[in-house]
Amino acid sequence: MEKLKIEQYGNELYDALKGNYTIEPISNKEPASTIEDAYAIQHHFLKKDWKMMDQRL
């Protein structure tokens, strides 16, 4: 999966968490995605969350 899509999906997950809403499973949108893609999306999501936490401290 392209880096741009990984960032897009990571941002979608982050926005859904902060906005308290659900999104369609990424595997429905990207059926060819791999476990490595999932970990990359998760990494982007967590990196964004940590960055926001650092700004609050």
mmCIF file of N, CA and C in Angstrom:
data_model
loop_
_atom_site.group_PDB
_atom_site.id
_atom_site.type_symbol
_atom_site.label_atom_id
_atom_site.label_comp_id
_atom_site.label_asym_id
_atom_site.label_seq_id
_atom_site.Cartn_x
_atom_site.Cartn_y
_atom_site.Cartn_z
ATOM 1 N N MET A 1 0.845 -1.170 0.000
ATOM 2 C CA MET A 1 0.000 0.000 0.000
ATOM 3 C C MET A 1 0.900 1.245 0.000
ATOM 4 N N GLU A 2 0.472 2.248 -0.721
ATOM 5 C CA GLU A 2 1.247 3.485 -0.832
ATOM 6 C C GLU A 2 1.244 4.253 0.488
ATOM 7 N N LYS A 3 2.331 4.971 0.736
ATOM 8 C CA LYS A 3 2.470 5.740 1.974
ATOM 9 C C LYS A 3 1.323 6.738 2.137
ATOM 10 N N LEU A 4 0.906 7.363 1.062
ATOM 11 C CA LEU A 4 -0.178 8.347 1.130
ATOM 12 C C LEU A 4 -1.471 7.702 1.634
ATOM 13 N N LYS A 5 -1.770 6.500 1.163
ATOM 14 C CA LYS A 5 -2.984 5.792 1.613
ATOM 15 C C LYS A 5 -2.853 5.377 3.074
ATOM 16 N N ILE A 6 -1.664 4.952 3.478
ATOM 17 C CA ILE A 6 -1.432 4.578 4.875
ATOM 18 C C ILE A 6 -1.699 5.775 5.772
ATOM 19 N N GLU A 7 -1.176 6.931 5.384
ATOM 20 C CA GLU A 7 -1.402 8.143 6.171
ATOM 21 C C GLU A 7 -2.880 8.524 6.175
ATOM 22 N N GLN A 8 -3.533 8.396 5.048
ATOM 23 C CA GLN A 8 -4.961 8.729 4.939
ATOM 24 C C GLN A 8 -5.779 7.862 5.887
ATOM 25 N N TYR A 9 -5.543 6.556 5.865
ATOM 26 C CA TYR A 9 -6.308 5.657 6.725
ATOM 27 C C TYR A 9 -5.960 5.853 8.195
ATOM 28 N N GLY A 10 -4.703 6.115 8.488
ATOM 29 C CA GLY A 10 -4.314 6.419 9.873
ATOM 30 C C GLY A 10 -5.013 7.670 10.378
ATOM 31 N N ASN A 11 -5.099 8.682 9.519
ATOM 32 C CA ASN A 11 -5.794 9.917 9.890
ATOM 33 C C ASN A 11 -7.289 9.676 10.069
ATOM 34 N N GLU A 12 -7.873 8.852 9.206
ATOM 35 C CA GLU A 12 -9.299 8.512 9.340
ATOM 36 C C GLU A 12 -9.574 7.844 10.676
ATOM 37 N N LEU A 13 -8.713 6.905 11.058
ATOM 38 C CA LEU A 13 -8.881 6.220 12.338
ATOM 39 C C LEU A 13 -8.755 7.190 13.501
ATOM 40 N N TYR A 14 -7.767 8.067 13.417
ATOM 41 C CA TYR A 14 -7.551 9.044 14.485
ATOM 42 C C TYR A 14 -8.764 9.970 14.613
ATOM 43 N N ASP A 15 -9.253 10.473 13.490
ATOM 44 C CA ASP A 15 -10.414 11.369 13.505
ATOM 45 C C ASP A 15 -11.650 10.661 14.052
ATOM 46 N N ALA A 16 -11.822 9.389 13.698
ATOM 47 C CA ALA A 16 -12.962 8.621 14.188
ATOM 48 C C ALA A 16 -12.867 8.435 15.702
ATOM 49 N N LEU A 17 -11.671 8.175 16.197
ATOM 50 C CA LEU A 17 -11.489 8.020 17.637
ATOM 51 C C LEU A 17 -11.807 9.325 18.357
ATOM 52 N N LYS A 18 -11.243 10.410 17.896
ATOM 53 C CA LYS A 18 -11.439 11.706 18.552
ATOM 54 C C LYS A 18 -12.864 12.224 18.365
ATOM 55 N N GLY A 19 -13.487 11.892 17.248
ATOM 56 C CA GLY A 19 -14.848 12.338 16.980
ATOM 57 C C GLY A 19 -15.915 11.384 17.489
ATOM 58 N N ASN A 20 -15.466 10.247 18.032
ATOM 59 C CA ASN A 20 -16.355 9.246 18.601
ATOM 60 C C ASN A 20 -17.375 8.718 17.584
ATOM 61 N N TYR A 21 -16.871 8.315 16.420
ATOM 62 C CA TYR A 21 -17.723 7.702 15.413
ATOM 63 C C TYR A 21 -16.985 6.533 14.776
ATOM 64 N N THR A 22 -17.725 5.687 14.084
ATOM 65 C CA THR A 22 -17.122 4.512 13.442
ATOM 66 C C THR A 22 -16.902 4.786 11.955
ATOM 67 N N ILE A 23 -16.007 4.006 11.386
ATOM 68 C CA ILE A 23 -15.755 4.077 9.949
ATOM 69 C C ILE A 23 -15.861 2.664 9.378
ATOM 70 N N GLU A 24 -16.014 2.614 8.080
ATOM 71 C CA GLU A 24 -16.044 1.326 7.395
ATOM 72 C C GLU A 24 -14.685 0.641 7.563
ATOM 73 N N PRO A 25 -14.679 -0.669 7.773
ATOM 74 C CA PRO A 25 -13.394 -1.365 7.902
ATOM 75 C C PRO A 25 -12.493 -1.103 6.685
ATOM 76 N N ILE A 26 -11.249 -0.860 6.964
ATOM 77 C CA ILE A 26 -10.285 -0.582 5.897
ATOM 78 C C ILE A 26 -10.173 -1.776 4.958
ATOM 79 N N SER A 27 -10.316 -2.962 5.500
ATOM 80 C CA SER A 27 -10.227 -4.163 4.657
ATOM 81 C C SER A 27 -11.355 -4.218 3.624
ATOM 82 N N ASN A 28 -12.465 -3.543 3.883
ATOM 83 C CA ASN A 28 -13.536 -3.464 2.881
ATOM 84 C C ASN A 28 -13.138 -2.538 1.735
ATOM 85 N N LYS A 29 -12.422 -1.475 2.078
ATOM 86 C CA LYS A 29 -11.991 -0.502 1.066
ATOM 87 C C LYS A 29 -10.761 -0.987 0.304
ATOM 88 N N GLU A 30 -9.905 -1.727 1.002
ATOM 89 C CA GLU A 30 -8.637 -2.213 0.444
ATOM 90 C C GLU A 30 -8.535 -3.722 0.665
ATOM 91 N N PRO A 31 -9.266 -4.517 -0.106
ATOM 92 C CA PRO A 31 -9.268 -5.965 0.132
ATOM 93 C C PRO A 31 -7.897 -6.634 -0.041
ATOM 94 N N ALA A 32 -7.015 -6.009 -0.776
ATOM 95 C CA ALA A 32 -5.683 -6.598 -0.982
ATOM 96 C C ALA A 32 -4.681 -6.175 0.092
ATOM 97 N N SER A 33 -5.148 -5.445 1.111
ATOM 98 C CA SER A 33 -4.222 -4.982 2.146
ATOM 99 C C SER A 33 -3.662 -6.167 2.932
ATOM 100 N N THR A 34 -2.464 -5.982 3.427
ATOM 101 C CA THR A 34 -1.754 -7.038 4.156
ATOM 102 C C THR A 34 -1.661 -6.682 5.633
ATOM 103 N N ILE A 35 -1.185 -7.617 6.415
ATOM 104 C CA ILE A 35 -0.957 -7.360 7.833
ATOM 105 C C ILE A 35 0.099 -6.268 8.006
ATOM 106 N N GLU A 36 1.066 -6.234 7.108
ATOM 107 C CA GLU A 36 2.090 -5.192 7.159
ATOM 108 C C GLU A 36 1.466 -3.815 6.931
ATOM 109 N N ASP A 37 0.482 -3.744 6.025
ATOM 110 C CA ASP A 37 -0.235 -2.488 5.797
ATOM 111 C C ASP A 37 -0.975 -2.069 7.072
ATOM 112 N N ALA A 38 -1.614 -3.031 7.709
ATOM 113 C CA ALA A 38 -2.365 -2.738 8.937
ATOM 114 C C ALA A 38 -1.436 -2.191 10.020
ATOM 115 N N TYR A 39 -0.264 -2.795 10.168
ATOM 116 C CA TYR A 39 0.680 -2.307 11.162
ATOM 117 C C TYR A 39 1.196 -0.910 10.804
ATOM 118 N N ALA A 40 1.393 -0.648 9.531
ATOM 119 C CA ALA A 40 1.849 0.674 9.098
ATOM 120 C C ALA A 40 0.786 1.730 9.387
ATOM 121 N N ILE A 41 -0.479 1.389 9.150
ATOM 122 C CA ILE A 41 -1.582 2.312 9.447
ATOM 123 C C ILE A 41 -1.648 2.556 10.956
ATOM 124 N N GLN A 42 -1.538 1.497 11.722
ATOM 125 C CA GLN A 42 -1.558 1.621 13.175
ATOM 126 C C GLN A 42 -0.400 2.500 13.656
ATOM 127 N N HIS A 43 0.760 2.307 13.089
ATOM 128 C CA HIS A 43 1.931 3.094 13.472
ATOM 129 C C HIS A 43 1.687 4.581 13.199
ATOM 130 N N HIS A 44 1.132 4.902 12.039
ATOM 131 C CA HIS A 44 0.840 6.299 11.708
ATOM 132 C C HIS A 44 -0.185 6.869 12.692
ATOM 133 N N PHE A 45 -1.219 6.089 12.994
ATOM 134 C CA PHE A 45 -2.251 6.505 13.937
ATOM 135 C C PHE A 45 -1.643 6.810 15.305
ATOM 136 N N LEU A 46 -0.821 5.904 15.818
ATOM 137 C CA LEU A 46 -0.218 6.089 17.136
ATOM 138 C C LEU A 46 0.765 7.254 17.148
ATOM 139 N N LYS A 47 1.519 7.398 16.073
ATOM 140 C CA LYS A 47 2.472 8.506 15.980
ATOM 141 C C LYS A 47 1.721 9.835 16.058
ATOM 142 N N LYS A 48 0.594 9.932 15.386
ATOM 143 C CA LYS A 48 -0.214 11.145 15.411
ATOM 144 C C LYS A 48 -0.774 11.381 16.819
ATOM 145 N N ASP A 49 -1.241 10.326 17.468
ATOM 146 C CA ASP A 49 -1.796 10.453 18.813
ATOM 147 C C ASP A 49 -0.721 10.894 19.799
ATOM 148 N N TRP A 50 0.477 10.322 19.699
ATOM 149 C CA TRP A 50 1.564 10.700 20.594
ATOM 150 C C TRP A 50 1.960 12.154 20.380
ATOM 151 N N LYS A 51 1.973 12.577 19.123
ATOM 152 C CA LYS A 51 2.316 13.956 18.809
ATOM 153 C C LYS A 51 1.323 14.912 19.459
ATOM 154 N N MET A 52 0.046 14.583 19.397
ATOM 155 C CA MET A 52 -0.990 15.418 20.010
ATOM 156 C C MET A 52 -0.848 15.422 21.534
ATOM 157 N N MET A 53 -0.498 14.283 22.118
ATOM 158 C CA MET A 53 -0.313 14.217 23.563
ATOM 159 C C MET A 53 0.870 15.079 23.999
ATOM 160 N N ASP A 54 1.946 15.070 23.226
ATOM 161 C CA ASP A 54 3.116 15.893 23.534
ATOM 162 C C ASP A 54 2.763 17.374 23.527
ATOM 163 N N GLN A 55 1.893 17.780 22.620
ATOM 164 C CA GLN A 55 1.512 19.182 22.535
ATOM 165 C C GLN A 55 0.690 19.597 23.743
ATOM 166 N N ARG A 56 -0.041 18.674 24.341
ATOM 167 C CA ARG A 56 -0.866 18.988 25.513
ATOM 168 C C ARG A 56 -0.032 19.086 26.779
ATOM 169 N N LEU A 57 1.117 18.425 26.792
ATOM 170 C CA LEU A 57 1.937 18.422 28.018
ATOM 171 C C LEU A 57 2.777 19.617 28.108
#
